[in-house]
Amino acid sequence: MKTVLATREIIIPDDVEVEIKSRVIKVKGPRGELTRDFKHVACNIVKTGQMIRVDLWFATRKQLACARSVCSHIENLFVGVTQGYCYKMRFVYSHFPINVTLSGNNVEIRNFLGEKRVRKVTLPEGVSYVRSADVKDEIQLVGNDIALVSLTAAQIQQSTNIRKKDLRKFLDGIYVSEKGPMPKEE
């Protein structure tokens, strides 16, 4: 069965400017500008005053789920340009200490399980790498775009996947320990 009209509304924060043109949304805020393309979703996205309305006409249940997803993505853009996102990652090792450095635009992981191979993960534009000063064996990935920050964290975690060994015993790796928006400064 199809629903005739499904509508969701989002309130635009005060310090954010939004520009919508043919399902491409540009969001400007204090931390910068983000752009997101929703042309793959058959919906109407309209800005009226301080509201964004997402309309889906004659949608099936799977298409109705897209309305909430689009709204969540837009809200993530708002958080990104106002606060930003931070992913904290911890090193876990039992014997060989993992050595992680930043060289140019690459994060280099050395001495993982005592291997000589250097694992490299390229940082995309807009994601910065910070080595925690107060916590041992922790790095932070900071940026405005949640998709790029989380993608980088996933690539770092997957670069330390262990193959051909018992995963219950070999727990070494770099794992996400904390994630979310940057804490507000007061």
PDB file of C-alpha atoms in Angstrom:
ATOM      1  CA  MET A   1       0.000   0.000   0.000  1.00  0.00           C
ATOM      2  CA  LYS A   2       1.239   3.490  -0.794  1.00  0.00           C
ATOM      3  CA  THR A   3       0.999   6.524   1.440  1.00  0.00           C
ATOM      4  CA  VAL A   4      -0.334   9.577  -0.400  1.00  0.00           C
ATOM      5  CA  LEU A   5       1.891  12.162   1.330  1.00  0.00           C
ATOM      6  CA  ALA A   6       4.545  11.782   3.996  1.00  0.00           C
ATOM      7  CA  THR A   7       6.016  15.003   5.418  1.00  0.00           C
ATOM      8  CA  ARG A   8       8.850  15.671   7.864  1.00  0.00           C
ATOM      9  CA  GLU A   9      10.053  19.063   9.034  1.00  0.00           C
ATOM     10  CA  ILE A  10      13.378  20.242  10.448  1.00  0.00           C
ATOM     11  CA  ILE A  11      13.994  23.511  12.275  1.00  0.00           C
ATOM     12  CA  ILE A  12      17.053  25.411  11.032  1.00  0.00           C
ATOM     13  CA  PRO A  13      19.306  26.651  13.888  1.00  0.00           C
ATOM     14  CA  ASP A  14      19.833  30.408  14.225  1.00  0.00           C
ATOM     15  CA  ASP A  15      23.538  30.551  13.287  1.00  0.00           C
ATOM     16  CA  VAL A  16      23.151  28.365  10.159  1.00  0.00           C
ATOM     17  CA  GLU A  17      22.388  29.403   6.575  1.00  0.00           C
ATOM     18  CA  VAL A  18      20.801  26.858   4.237  1.00  0.00           C
ATOM     19  CA  GLU A  19      20.593  26.947   0.460  1.00  0.00           C
ATOM     20  CA  ILE A  20      18.566  24.288  -1.416  1.00  0.00           C
ATOM     21  CA  LYS A  21      18.626  23.866  -5.173  1.00  0.00           C
ATOM     22  CA  SER A  22      17.329  20.717  -6.907  1.00  0.00           C
ATOM     23  CA  ARG A  23      17.894  18.419  -3.902  1.00  0.00           C
ATOM     24  CA  VAL A  24      21.454  19.668  -3.313  1.00  0.00           C
ATOM     25  CA  ILE A  25      21.741  21.231   0.145  1.00  0.00           C
ATOM     26  CA  LYS A  26      24.462  23.728   1.092  1.00  0.00           C
ATOM     27  CA  VAL A  27      24.808  24.494   4.794  1.00  0.00           C
ATOM     28  CA  LYS A  28      26.979  27.358   6.097  1.00  0.00           C
ATOM     29  CA  GLY A  29      27.824  27.823   9.744  1.00  0.00           C
ATOM     30  CA  PRO A  30      30.514  29.120  12.112  1.00  0.00           C
ATOM     31  CA  ARG A  31      32.845  26.149  11.410  1.00  0.00           C
ATOM     32  CA  GLY A  32      32.536  26.175   7.625  1.00  0.00           C
ATOM     33  CA  GLU A  33      30.380  24.953   4.747  1.00  0.00           C
ATOM     34  CA  LEU A  34      29.068  21.474   3.869  1.00  0.00           C
ATOM     35  CA  THR A  35      27.236  20.230   0.785  1.00  0.00           C
ATOM     36  CA  ARG A  36      25.106  17.102   0.449  1.00  0.00           C
ATOM     37  CA  ASP A  37      23.402  15.682  -2.646  1.00  0.00           C
ATOM     38  CA  PHE A  38      20.024  13.915  -2.276  1.00  0.00           C
ATOM     39  CA  LYS A  39      19.238  13.451  -5.980  1.00  0.00           C
ATOM     40  CA  HIS A  40      19.024   9.670  -5.516  1.00  0.00           C
ATOM     41  CA  VAL A  41      15.907  10.079  -3.321  1.00  0.00           C
ATOM     42  CA  ALA A  42      12.646  10.915  -5.094  1.00  0.00           C
ATOM     43  CA  CYS A  43      11.391  13.596  -2.693  1.00  0.00           C
ATOM     44  CA  ASN A  44      10.676  17.316  -2.480  1.00  0.00           C
ATOM     45  CA  ILE A  45      12.959  19.356  -0.203  1.00  0.00           C
ATOM     46  CA  VAL A  46      11.684  22.894   0.395  1.00  0.00           C
ATOM     47  CA  LYS A  47      12.938  25.678   2.659  1.00  0.00           C
ATOM     48  CA  THR A  48      10.210  27.866   4.166  1.00  0.00           C
ATOM     49  CA  GLY A  49      11.446  30.490   6.618  1.00  0.00           C
ATOM     50  CA  GLN A  50      13.360  28.724   9.411  1.00  0.00           C
ATOM     51  CA  MET A  51      12.054  25.262   8.422  1.00  0.00           C
ATOM     52  CA  ILE A  52      13.038  22.607   5.915  1.00  0.00           C
ATOM     53  CA  ARG A  53      10.212  20.354   4.735  1.00  0.00           C
ATOM     54  CA  VAL A  54      10.807  16.935   3.149  1.00  0.00           C
ATOM     55  CA  ASP A  55       7.796  15.590   1.194  1.00  0.00           C
ATOM     56  CA  LEU A  56       7.387  12.103  -0.247  1.00  0.00           C
ATOM     57  CA  TRP A  57       4.383  11.525  -2.529  1.00  0.00           C
ATOM     58  CA  PHE A  58       2.860   8.068  -3.117  1.00  0.00           C
ATOM     59  CA  ALA A  59       5.638   6.242  -1.315  1.00  0.00           C
ATOM     60  CA  THR A  60       5.966   2.600  -0.328  1.00  0.00           C
ATOM     61  CA  ARG A  61       7.210   1.630   3.163  1.00  0.00           C
ATOM     62  CA  LYS A  62      10.845   1.454   2.051  1.00  0.00           C
ATOM     63  CA  GLN A  63      10.612   4.856   0.405  1.00  0.00           C
ATOM     64  CA  LEU A  64       8.981   6.306   3.554  1.00  0.00           C
ATOM     65  CA  ALA A  65      12.091   5.327   5.528  1.00  0.00           C
ATOM     66  CA  CYS A  66      14.105   7.626   3.234  1.00  0.00           C
ATOM     67  CA  ALA A  67      12.278  10.722   4.556  1.00  0.00           C
ATOM     68  CA  ARG A  68      13.613  10.242   8.076  1.00  0.00           C
ATOM     69  CA  SER A  69      17.078   9.336   6.731  1.00  0.00           C
ATOM     70  CA  VAL A  70      17.238  12.544   4.677  1.00  0.00           C
ATOM     71  CA  CYS A  71      16.186  14.586   7.731  1.00  0.00           C
ATOM     72  CA  SER A  72      18.851  12.886   9.878  1.00  0.00           C
ATOM     73  CA  HIS A  73      21.530  13.634   7.284  1.00  0.00           C
ATOM     74  CA  ILE A  74      20.492  17.300   7.187  1.00  0.00           C
ATOM     75  CA  GLU A  75      20.582  17.514  11.005  1.00  0.00           C
ATOM     76  CA  ASN A  76      24.071  15.975  10.929  1.00  0.00           C
ATOM     77  CA  LEU A  77      25.101  18.771   8.535  1.00  0.00           C
ATOM     78  CA  PHE A  78      23.795  21.335  11.046  1.00  0.00           C
ATOM     79  CA  VAL A  79      25.782  19.762  13.901  1.00  0.00           C
ATOM     80  CA  GLY A  80      28.858  19.551  11.664  1.00  0.00           C
ATOM     81  CA  VAL A  81      28.938  23.262  10.786  1.00  0.00           C
ATOM     82  CA  THR A  82      28.139  24.397  14.347  1.00  0.00           C
ATOM     83  CA  GLN A  83      30.036  21.928  16.592  1.00  0.00           C
ATOM     84  CA  GLY A  84      31.962  19.452  14.416  1.00  0.00           C
ATOM     85  CA  TYR A  85      32.570  15.758  15.041  1.00  0.00           C
ATOM     86  CA  CYS A  86      35.281  13.969  17.007  1.00  0.00           C
ATOM     87  CA  TYR A  87      36.121  10.258  16.909  1.00  0.00           C
ATOM     88  CA  LYS A  88      38.524   8.995  19.574  1.00  0.00           C
ATOM     89  CA  MET A  89      40.472   5.806  18.841  1.00  0.00           C
ATOM     90  CA  ARG A  90      42.531   3.718  21.274  1.00  0.00           C
ATOM     91  CA  PHE A  91      45.418   1.351  20.521  1.00  0.00           C
ATOM     92  CA  VAL A  92      45.052  -2.169  21.919  1.00  0.00           C
ATOM     93  CA  TYR A  93      48.116  -4.417  22.014  1.00  0.00           C
ATOM     94  CA  SER A  94      49.388  -7.240  24.180  1.00  0.00           C
ATOM     95  CA  HIS A  95      53.105  -7.342  23.332  1.00  0.00           C
ATOM     96  CA  PHE A  96      54.258  -5.244  20.381  1.00  0.00           C
ATOM     97  CA  PRO A  97      53.433  -1.543  20.905  1.00  0.00           C
ATOM     98  CA  ILE A  98      51.615  -0.031  17.934  1.00  0.00           C
ATOM     99  CA  ASN A  99      53.316   3.096  16.572  1.00  0.00           C
ATOM    100  CA  VAL A 100      51.054   5.588  14.771  1.00  0.00           C
ATOM    101  CA  THR A 101      52.420   8.733  13.122  1.00  0.00           C
ATOM    102  CA  LEU A 102      51.221  11.384  10.711  1.00  0.00           C
ATOM    103  CA  SER A 103      53.410  11.934   7.666  1.00  0.00           C
ATOM    104  CA  GLY A 104      52.059  14.504   5.245  1.00  0.00           C
ATOM    105  CA  ASN A 105      48.474  13.516   4.540  1.00  0.00           C
ATOM    106  CA  ASN A 106      48.841   9.856   5.598  1.00  0.00           C
ATOM    107  CA  VAL A 107      48.380   8.120   8.932  1.00  0.00           C
ATOM    108  CA  GLU A 108      51.114   5.466   9.171  1.00  0.00           C
ATOM    109  CA  ILE A 109      50.705   2.436  11.442  1.00  0.00           C
ATOM    110  CA  ARG A 110      53.960   0.629  12.266  1.00  0.00           C
ATOM    111  CA  ASN A 111      54.978  -2.367  14.403  1.00  0.00           C
ATOM    112  CA  PHE A 112      51.456  -3.868  14.393  1.00  0.00           C
ATOM    113  CA  LEU A 113      51.902  -7.419  15.784  1.00  0.00           C
ATOM    114  CA  GLY A 114      55.634  -6.891  15.244  1.00  0.00           C
ATOM    115  CA  GLU A 115      55.204  -6.812  11.462  1.00  0.00           C
ATOM    116  CA  LYS A 116      57.585  -4.800   9.299  1.00  0.00           C
ATOM    117  CA  ARG A 117      54.786  -3.736   6.954  1.00  0.00           C
ATOM    118  CA  VAL A 118      53.722  -0.079   7.197  1.00  0.00           C
ATOM    119  CA  ARG A 119      49.974   0.422   6.924  1.00  0.00           C
ATOM    120  CA  LYS A 120      48.914   3.766   5.426  1.00  0.00           C
ATOM    121  CA  VAL A 121      45.527   5.456   5.591  1.00  0.00           C
ATOM    122  CA  THR A 122      45.034   8.701   3.656  1.00  0.00           C
ATOM    123  CA  LEU A 123      43.251  11.501   5.501  1.00  0.00           C
ATOM    124  CA  PRO A 124      40.540  13.070   3.327  1.00  0.00           C
ATOM    125  CA  GLU A 125      40.304  16.838   3.033  1.00  0.00           C
ATOM    126  CA  GLY A 126      38.489  18.280   6.050  1.00  0.00           C
ATOM    127  CA  VAL A 127      39.588  15.613   8.556  1.00  0.00           C
ATOM    128  CA  SER A 128      42.408  16.405  10.978  1.00  0.00           C
ATOM    129  CA  TYR A 129      44.479  14.006  13.085  1.00  0.00           C
ATOM    130  CA  VAL A 130      45.301  14.902  16.708  1.00  0.00           C
ATOM    131  CA  ARG A 131      47.445  12.816  19.046  1.00  0.00           C
ATOM    132  CA  SER A 132      46.007  13.004  22.586  1.00  0.00           C
ATOM    133  CA  ALA A 133      48.496  14.575  25.002  1.00  0.00           C
ATOM    134  CA  ASP A 134      46.868  13.492  28.253  1.00  0.00           C
ATOM    135  CA  VAL A 135      45.807   9.916  27.319  1.00  0.00           C
ATOM    136  CA  LYS A 136      48.369   7.303  26.321  1.00  0.00           C
ATOM    137  CA  ASP A 137      47.788   5.417  23.047  1.00  0.00           C
ATOM    138  CA  GLU A 138      44.883   7.545  21.824  1.00  0.00           C
ATOM    139  CA  ILE A 139      44.285   9.515  18.622  1.00  0.00           C
ATOM    140  CA  GLN A 140      41.443  11.848  17.699  1.00  0.00           C
ATOM    141  CA  LEU A 141      39.932  12.425  14.267  1.00  0.00           C
ATOM    142  CA  VAL A 142      38.188  15.798  14.044  1.00  0.00           C
ATOM    143  CA  GLY A 143      36.167  17.304  11.198  1.00  0.00           C
ATOM    144  CA  ASN A 144      32.881  18.861  10.116  1.00  0.00           C
ATOM    145  CA  ASP A 145      31.577  16.109   7.830  1.00  0.00           C
ATOM    146  CA  ILE A 146      30.471  13.051   9.843  1.00  0.00           C
ATOM    147  CA  ALA A 147      30.709  10.839   6.755  1.00  0.00           C
ATOM    148  CA  LEU A 148      34.389  11.641   6.171  1.00  0.00           C
ATOM    149  CA  VAL A 149      35.376  11.459   9.849  1.00  0.00           C
ATOM    150  CA  SER A 150      33.657   8.108  10.408  1.00  0.00           C
ATOM    151  CA  LEU A 151      34.998   6.744   7.102  1.00  0.00           C
ATOM    152  CA  THR A 152      38.557   7.587   8.154  1.00  0.00           C
ATOM    153  CA  ALA A 153      38.036   5.947  11.561  1.00  0.00           C
ATOM    154  CA  ALA A 154      36.684   2.819   9.861  1.00  0.00           C
ATOM    155  CA  GLN A 155      39.631   2.678   7.445  1.00  0.00           C
ATOM    156  CA  ILE A 156      42.116   2.947  10.326  1.00  0.00           C
ATOM    157  CA  GLN A 157      40.288   0.230  12.278  1.00  0.00           C
ATOM    158  CA  GLN A 158      40.045  -2.083   9.241  1.00  0.00           C
ATOM    159  CA  SER A 159      43.710  -1.602   8.372  1.00  0.00           C
ATOM    160  CA  THR A 160      44.529  -3.437  11.606  1.00  0.00           C
ATOM    161  CA  ASN A 161      42.267  -6.425  10.920  1.00  0.00           C
ATOM    162  CA  ILE A 162      43.922  -9.710  11.895  1.00  0.00           C
ATOM    163  CA  ARG A 163      43.774 -12.539   9.370  1.00  0.00           C
ATOM    164  CA  LYS A 164      44.619 -16.236   9.739  1.00  0.00           C
ATOM    165  CA  LYS A 165      44.805 -16.104  13.533  1.00  0.00           C
ATOM    166  CA  ASP A 166      42.340 -16.816  16.330  1.00  0.00           C
ATOM    167  CA  LEU A 167      40.383 -13.576  16.800  1.00  0.00           C
ATOM    168  CA  ARG A 168      39.468 -14.527  20.377  1.00  0.00           C
ATOM    169  CA  LYS A 169      43.141 -14.539  21.312  1.00  0.00           C
ATOM    170  CA  PHE A 170      44.623 -11.815  19.066  1.00  0.00           C
ATOM    171  CA  LEU A 171      42.680  -8.711  20.078  1.00  0.00           C
ATOM    172  CA  ASP A 172      45.316  -6.210  18.933  1.00  0.00           C
ATOM    173  CA  GLY A 173      44.166  -3.271  16.841  1.00  0.00           C
ATOM    174  CA  ILE A 174      43.021   0.339  16.821  1.00  0.00           C
ATOM    175  CA  TYR A 175      39.391   0.692  17.889  1.00  0.00           C
ATOM    176  CA  VAL A 176      36.898   3.569  18.169  1.00  0.00           C
ATOM    177  CA  SER A 177      36.451   4.252  21.873  1.00  0.00           C
ATOM    178  CA  GLU A 178      34.273   7.385  21.752  1.00  0.00           C
ATOM    179  CA  LYS A 179      32.444   9.289  19.028  1.00  0.00           C
ATOM    180  CA  GLY A 180      30.032  12.157  18.661  1.00  0.00           C
ATOM    181  CA  PRO A 181      29.848  15.932  18.327  1.00  0.00           C
ATOM    182  CA  MET A 182      32.621  18.069  19.751  1.00  0.00           C
ATOM    183  CA  PRO A 183      31.868  19.276  23.284  1.00  0.00           C
ATOM    184  CA  LYS A 184      30.529  22.840  23.380  1.00  0.00           C
ATOM    185  CA  GLU A 185      32.990  25.419  24.688  1.00  0.00           C
ATOM    186  CA  GLU A 186      31.610  27.744  27.339  1.00  0.00           C
TER     187      GLU A 186
END
